[in-house]
mmCIF file of C-alpha atoms and ligand atoms in Angstrom:
data_model
loop_
_atom_site.group_PDB
_atom_site.id
_atom_site.type_symbol
_atom_site.label_atom_id
_atom_site.label_comp_id
_atom_site.label_asym_id
_atom_site.label_seq_id
_atom_site.Cartn_x
_atom_site.Cartn_y
_atom_site.Cartn_z
ATOM 1 C CA MET A 1 112.771 65.186 73.311
ATOM 2 C CA LEU A 2 109.735 63.537 71.776
ATOM 3 C CA MET A 3 106.433 64.128 73.540
ATOM 4 C CA GLN A 4 106.007 60.399 74.048
ATOM 5 C CA ASP A 5 109.423 60.136 75.730
ATOM 6 C CA LYS A 6 108.717 63.146 77.916
ATOM 7 C CA ILE A 7 105.430 61.605 79.017
ATOM 8 C CA GLN A 8 107.164 58.312 79.797
ATOM 9 C CA GLU A 9 109.833 60.052 81.896
ATOM 10 C CA ALA A 10 107.319 62.277 83.664
ATOM 11 C CA ARG A 11 105.175 59.231 84.433
ATOM 12 C CA ASP A 12 108.181 57.429 85.922
ATOM 13 C CA ALA A 13 109.048 60.500 88.032
ATOM 14 C CA ILE A 14 105.481 60.616 89.355
ATOM 15 C CA ALA A 15 105.335 56.870 90.018
ATOM 16 C CA SER A 16 108.562 56.959 92.026
ATOM 17 C CA ALA A 17 107.777 60.172 93.950
ATOM 18 C CA GLU A 18 107.759 59.835 97.717
ATOM 19 C CA LYS A 19 106.033 63.142 98.383
ATOM 20 C CA LEU A 20 103.843 64.324 95.552
ATOM 21 C CA LEU A 21 102.268 67.740 95.144
ATOM 22 C CA VAL A 22 99.754 68.795 92.496
ATOM 23 C CA PHE A 23 99.352 72.539 92.012
ATOM 24 C CA THR A 24 96.370 73.650 89.918
ATOM 25 C CA GLY A 25 94.840 76.798 88.494
ATOM 26 C CA ALA A 26 91.949 77.963 86.332
ATOM 27 C CA GLY A 27 93.121 76.038 83.246
ATOM 28 C CA ILE A 28 92.082 72.647 84.625
ATOM 29 C CA SER A 29 88.578 73.956 85.376
ATOM 30 C CA LYS A 30 88.274 75.710 82.047
ATOM 31 C CA GLU A 31 88.374 72.266 80.412
ATOM 32 C CA SER A 32 85.264 71.473 82.478
ATOM 33 C CA GLY A 33 83.555 74.568 81.136
ATOM 34 C CA VAL A 34 83.981 76.732 84.236
ATOM 35 C CA PRO A 35 84.608 80.223 82.898
ATOM 36 C CA THR A 36 87.406 82.188 84.440
ATOM 37 C CA PHE A 37 86.441 85.177 86.522
ATOM 38 C CA ARG A 38 86.625 87.595 83.653
ATOM 39 C CA GLU A 39 84.891 85.298 81.203
ATOM 40 C CA ALA A 40 81.795 84.601 83.293
ATOM 41 C CA GLY A 41 80.316 87.513 81.369
ATOM 42 C CA GLY A 42 76.761 87.278 80.153
ATOM 43 C CA LEU A 43 74.512 89.478 82.208
ATOM 44 C CA TRP A 44 77.484 90.628 84.162
ATOM 45 C CA GLU A 45 79.616 91.699 81.261
ATOM 46 C CA LYS A 46 79.421 95.383 82.018
ATOM 47 C CA PHE A 47 80.835 94.840 85.487
ATOM 48 C CA LYS A 48 84.412 94.327 86.451
ATOM 49 C CA ALA A 49 85.472 91.583 88.832
ATOM 50 C CA GLU A 50 86.536 94.311 91.222
ATOM 51 C CA ASP A 51 82.909 95.486 91.425
ATOM 52 C CA PHE A 52 82.017 92.280 93.266
ATOM 53 C CA ALA A 53 85.121 90.665 94.617
ATOM 54 C CA THR A 54 86.109 93.066 97.367
ATOM 55 C CA LEU A 55 84.913 93.476 100.946
ATOM 56 C CA GLU A 56 84.111 97.126 100.192
ATOM 57 C CA ALA A 57 81.804 96.116 97.322
ATOM 58 C CA PHE A 58 80.154 93.534 99.564
ATOM 59 C CA LYS A 59 79.518 96.032 102.343
ATOM 60 C CA ARG A 60 78.107 98.528 99.871
ATOM 61 C CA ARG A 61 75.948 96.135 97.828
ATOM 62 C CA PRO A 62 75.634 92.747 99.554
ATOM 63 C CA LYS A 63 72.533 91.752 97.580
ATOM 64 C CA GLU A 64 74.217 92.230 94.195
ATOM 65 C CA VAL A 65 77.395 90.520 95.319
ATOM 66 C CA TRP A 66 75.399 87.531 96.539
ATOM 67 C CA GLU A 67 73.537 87.440 93.224
ATOM 68 C CA TRP A 68 76.848 87.306 91.383
ATOM 69 C CA TYR A 69 78.146 84.487 93.590
ATOM 70 C CA ARG A 70 74.926 82.489 93.237
ATOM 71 C CA PHE A 71 75.302 82.861 89.474
ATOM 72 C CA ARG A 72 78.889 81.586 89.663
ATOM 73 C CA ARG A 73 77.934 78.788 92.062
ATOM 74 C CA ASN A 74 75.446 77.592 89.486
ATOM 75 C CA LEU A 75 78.106 77.586 86.775
ATOM 76 C CA ALA A 76 80.414 75.568 89.016
ATOM 77 C CA ARG A 77 77.647 73.170 89.992
ATOM 78 C CA LYS A 78 76.703 72.557 86.357
ATOM 79 C CA ALA A 79 80.296 71.792 85.408
ATOM 80 C CA GLU A 80 81.583 68.231 85.754
ATOM 81 C CA PRO A 81 85.085 67.183 86.766
ATOM 82 C CA ASN A 82 87.116 66.229 83.671
ATOM 83 C CA PRO A 83 89.616 63.359 83.188
ATOM 84 C CA ALA A 84 92.408 65.544 84.665
ATOM 85 C CA HIS A 85 90.507 65.968 87.944
ATOM 86 C CA TYR A 86 89.899 62.204 88.064
ATOM 87 C CA ALA A 87 93.552 61.463 87.304
ATOM 88 C CA VAL A 88 94.609 63.723 90.185
ATOM 89 C CA ALA A 89 92.178 61.947 92.529
ATOM 90 C CA LYS A 90 93.588 58.611 91.343
ATOM 91 C CA LEU A 91 97.124 59.765 92.193
ATOM 92 C CA GLU A 92 95.955 60.405 95.740
ATOM 93 C CA THR A 93 95.017 56.739 96.066
ATOM 94 C CA LEU A 94 98.463 55.668 94.786
ATOM 95 C CA HIS A 95 100.582 57.947 97.009
ATOM 96 C CA ASP A 96 100.482 58.030 100.802
ATOM 97 C CA ASP A 97 102.207 61.391 100.992
ATOM 98 C CA PHE A 98 100.143 63.502 98.659
ATOM 99 C CA MET A 99 98.565 66.937 98.426
ATOM 100 C CA VAL A 100 96.646 69.100 95.985
ATOM 101 C CA ALA A 101 97.082 72.852 96.341
ATOM 102 C CA THR A 102 94.508 74.572 94.150
ATOM 103 C CA GLN A 103 93.808 78.156 93.279
ATOM 104 C CA ASN A 104 90.345 77.140 92.090
ATOM 105 C CA ILE A 105 87.234 77.716 94.173
ATOM 106 C CA ASP A 106 84.861 75.502 92.179
ATOM 107 C CA ASN A 107 85.075 72.302 94.256
ATOM 108 C CA LEU A 108 85.811 70.124 91.195
ATOM 109 C CA HIS A 109 88.837 68.330 92.709
ATOM 110 C CA GLN A 110 86.697 67.259 95.657
ATOM 111 C CA ARG A 111 83.829 66.212 93.395
ATOM 112 C CA ALA A 112 86.283 63.998 91.482
ATOM 113 C CA GLY A 113 87.113 62.283 94.772
ATOM 114 C CA ALA A 114 90.236 64.080 95.992
ATOM 115 C CA LYS A 115 90.322 64.460 99.762
ATOM 116 C CA LYS A 116 93.692 66.069 100.439
ATOM 117 C CA VAL A 117 93.001 69.476 98.937
ATOM 118 C CA LEU A 118 94.361 72.793 100.141
ATOM 119 C CA GLU A 119 92.068 75.545 98.884
ATOM 120 C CA LEU A 120 94.307 78.562 98.505
ATOM 121 C CA HIS A 121 91.554 80.911 97.389
ATOM 122 C CA GLY A 122 88.648 79.362 99.297
ATOM 123 C CA ASN A 123 85.614 77.465 98.050
ATOM 124 C CA ILE A 124 82.623 79.081 96.376
ATOM 125 C CA MET A 125 80.314 76.434 97.820
ATOM 126 C CA ARG A 126 81.126 77.571 101.355
ATOM 127 C CA SER A 127 80.247 80.753 103.267
ATOM 128 C CA TYR A 128 81.289 82.250 106.559
ATOM 129 C CA CYS A 129 79.844 84.710 109.033
ATOM 130 C CA LEU A 130 81.370 88.176 109.094
ATOM 131 C CA LYS A 131 80.522 88.478 112.785
ATOM 132 C CA CYS A 132 81.563 85.161 114.360
ATOM 133 C CA GLY A 133 83.445 83.362 111.551
ATOM 134 C CA HIS A 134 81.104 80.354 111.552
ATOM 135 C CA LYS A 135 81.528 78.381 108.310
ATOM 136 C CA VAL A 136 78.657 76.799 106.417
ATOM 137 C CA ASP A 137 78.700 74.389 103.491
ATOM 138 C CA GLU A 138 76.026 74.998 100.944
ATOM 139 C CA SER A 139 74.857 71.429 101.393
ATOM 140 C CA GLU A 140 74.213 71.981 105.106
ATOM 141 C CA HIS A 141 72.347 75.214 104.772
ATOM 142 C CA LYS A 142 70.435 76.660 101.898
ATOM 143 C CA LEU A 143 71.409 80.230 102.653
ATOM 144 C CA GLU A 144 67.906 81.497 102.038
ATOM 145 C CA GLY A 145 67.242 85.161 101.627
ATOM 146 C CA GLU A 146 68.859 87.760 99.468
ATOM 147 C CA VAL A 147 71.625 88.246 101.993
ATOM 148 C CA PRO A 148 71.919 85.092 104.091
ATOM 149 C CA THR A 149 72.498 85.376 107.815
ATOM 150 C CA CYS A 150 74.401 83.219 110.272
ATOM 151 C CA PRO A 151 72.479 80.108 111.358
ATOM 152 C CA LYS A 152 74.554 79.629 114.535
ATOM 153 C CA GLY A 153 72.594 80.255 117.728
ATOM 154 C CA ASP A 154 71.199 83.773 117.689
ATOM 155 C CA CYS A 155 74.262 85.288 115.960
ATOM 156 C CA GLY A 156 72.387 86.634 112.934
ATOM 157 C CA GLY A 157 75.584 88.014 111.377
ATOM 158 C CA VAL A 158 75.868 88.523 107.629
ATOM 159 C CA MET A 159 77.259 85.545 105.686
ATOM 160 C CA ARG A 160 79.774 86.079 102.894
ATOM 161 C CA PRO A 161 81.227 83.680 100.327
ATOM 162 C CA ASP A 162 84.336 81.878 101.643
ATOM 163 C CA VAL A 163 86.576 83.076 98.834
ATOM 164 C CA VAL A 164 89.613 85.327 98.910
ATOM 165 C CA TRP A 165 88.741 88.747 97.526
ATOM 166 C CA PHE A 166 90.988 91.396 96.040
ATOM 167 C CA GLY A 167 92.966 93.097 98.761
ATOM 168 C CA GLU A 168 92.551 90.160 101.154
ATOM 169 C CA PHE A 169 95.186 87.793 102.445
ATOM 170 C CA LEU A 170 95.090 84.064 101.878
ATOM 171 C CA ASP A 171 94.299 81.949 104.924
ATOM 172 C CA PRO A 172 97.715 81.847 106.631
ATOM 173 C CA LYS A 173 97.249 78.233 107.778
ATOM 174 C CA VAL A 174 96.431 77.013 104.272
ATOM 175 C CA LEU A 175 99.302 78.988 102.807
ATOM 176 C CA GLU A 176 101.755 77.713 105.403
ATOM 177 C CA GLN A 177 100.693 74.096 104.837
ATOM 178 C CA SER A 178 101.074 74.548 101.080
ATOM 179 C CA PHE A 179 104.502 76.148 101.376
ATOM 180 C CA LYS A 180 105.686 73.477 103.803
ATOM 181 C CA PHE A 181 104.516 70.647 101.573
ATOM 182 C CA ALA A 182 106.070 72.298 98.512
ATOM 183 C CA ALA A 183 109.396 72.807 100.251
ATOM 184 C CA GLU A 184 109.539 69.093 101.155
ATOM 185 C CA CYS A 185 108.085 67.398 98.083
ATOM 186 C CA ASP A 186 110.196 65.566 95.509
ATOM 187 C CA CYS A 187 107.751 65.899 92.622
ATOM 188 C CA CYS A 188 105.371 68.720 91.753
ATOM 189 C CA ILE A 189 102.818 68.621 88.928
ATOM 190 C CA VAL A 190 101.695 72.068 87.800
ATOM 191 C CA ILE A 191 98.410 72.141 85.876
ATOM 192 C CA GLY A 192 96.621 74.995 84.165
ATOM 193 C CA THR A 193 98.164 77.985 85.835
ATOM 194 C CA SER A 194 100.109 80.899 84.462
ATOM 195 C CA GLY A 195 102.186 81.109 87.627
ATOM 196 C CA VAL A 196 101.879 84.852 87.971
ATOM 197 C CA VAL A 197 99.429 85.176 90.869
ATOM 198 C CA TYR A 198 101.334 85.472 94.126
ATOM 199 C CA PRO A 199 101.718 84.189 96.767
ATOM 200 C CA ALA A 200 100.340 80.948 95.262
ATOM 201 C CA ALA A 201 102.881 81.028 92.418
ATOM 202 C CA GLN A 202 105.621 80.655 95.023
ATOM 203 C CA ILE A 203 104.565 77.015 95.544
ATOM 204 C CA PRO A 204 106.336 75.426 92.522
ATOM 205 C CA VAL A 205 109.318 77.715 93.116
ATOM 206 C CA LEU A 206 109.710 76.274 96.627
ATOM 207 C CA ALA A 207 109.431 72.746 95.211
ATOM 208 C CA ARG A 208 112.124 73.537 92.649
ATOM 209 C CA ARG A 209 114.362 74.857 95.409
ATOM 210 C CA ASN A 210 114.072 71.422 97.047
ATOM 211 C CA ASP A 211 115.205 69.847 93.743
ATOM 212 C CA ALA A 212 111.770 68.392 93.154
ATOM 213 C CA CYS A 213 110.977 67.235 89.644
ATOM 214 C CA ILE A 214 108.626 69.850 88.166
ATOM 215 C CA ILE A 215 106.124 68.650 85.561
ATOM 216 C CA GLU A 216 104.083 71.377 83.905
ATOM 217 C CA ILE A 217 100.938 70.826 81.825
ATOM 218 C CA ASN A 218 99.663 73.936 80.088
ATOM 219 C CA PRO A 219 98.360 74.836 76.632
ATOM 220 C CA GLU A 220 101.110 77.449 76.326
ATOM 221 C CA PRO A 221 104.416 78.061 78.099
ATOM 222 C CA SER A 222 104.014 80.063 81.319
ATOM 223 C CA ALA A 223 106.077 81.977 83.838
ATOM 224 C CA LEU A 224 106.855 78.580 85.401
ATOM 225 C CA THR A 225 108.109 76.805 82.279
ATOM 226 C CA ARG A 226 111.681 77.934 82.879
ATOM 227 C CA ILE A 227 111.793 75.925 86.131
ATOM 228 C CA ALA A 228 109.975 72.873 84.727
ATOM 229 C CA ASP A 229 111.882 69.631 84.066
ATOM 230 C CA TYR A 230 109.091 68.555 81.736
ATOM 231 C CA PHE A 231 106.796 70.989 79.964
ATOM 232 C CA LEU A 232 103.924 69.004 78.495
ATOM 233 C CA LYS A 233 102.034 71.236 76.107
ATOM 234 C CA GLY A 234 98.363 70.476 75.703
ATOM 235 C CA LYS A 235 95.109 69.750 77.467
ATOM 236 C CA ALA A 236 95.306 68.495 81.026
ATOM 237 C CA GLY A 237 92.299 66.248 80.375
ATOM 238 C CA GLU A 238 94.287 64.408 77.720
ATOM 239 C CA ILE A 239 97.764 64.422 79.254
ATOM 240 C CA MET A 240 97.041 63.733 82.944
ATOM 241 C CA PRO A 241 95.422 60.314 82.355
ATOM 242 C CA MET A 242 98.548 59.270 80.416
ATOM 243 C CA LEU A 243 100.716 60.180 83.400
ATOM 244 C CA VAL A 244 98.702 58.051 85.781
ATOM 245 C CA GLU A 245 98.258 54.929 83.669
ATOM 246 C CA GLU A 246 99.865 51.819 84.989
ATOM 247 C CA ASN A 247 103.288 51.295 83.552
ATOM 248 C CA PRO A 248 103.258 48.586 80.907
ATOM 249 C CA GLY A 249 104.994 45.577 82.438
HETATM 250 ZN ZN1 ZN B 301 77.762 84.139 113.127
#
């Protein structure tokens, strides 16, 4: 099938969807210049992700881990949402029953205006207290100090980034909501993910099981391509806006 025909059909499937899910991974953020975990590099090149992204590493060297996350926060803050993020946010305004489930922690969907976002792996702009669980948005609290402490009452517990580290489970509520939505949706757009990181990768599989139309946008085929009705090869920032355009009358 010609690319143009595939885009037309995928656009029709999206426009007529009653329950629409968008599932995203690092690829959509990469187009905004957010490096993937292993590419963040620079000063940190000699370290492995595992040196920072575990609870053990945090307990051993909280100062260094916080330094690493401040560095990554800055990268995320400097990045701007791209046309794919804006197209996703636009879809939310066109569909009452809509959800984004993202594996990204960079807050770019929200900055593009999306409100219904399930953050499977957390949000780098948020922190929580190891002692009492109190959550803090960066905007509400500057998290001063090398290792920030809990601002709630006289708790004083150590704050950690609200991201899922190696060896940790995803928030069961977020995961359950994502699985439930996937199992009931009739159209699922997969953007910028290789589909190999579980349990998140189960999401499009559950949608497929419900006979949802699966539309995949990736630069290369992935582990999910075999279940996709439409594989649209290319940049999400170029293809997504074409899928959201008004249909010519
Ligand atoms: Zn606390």
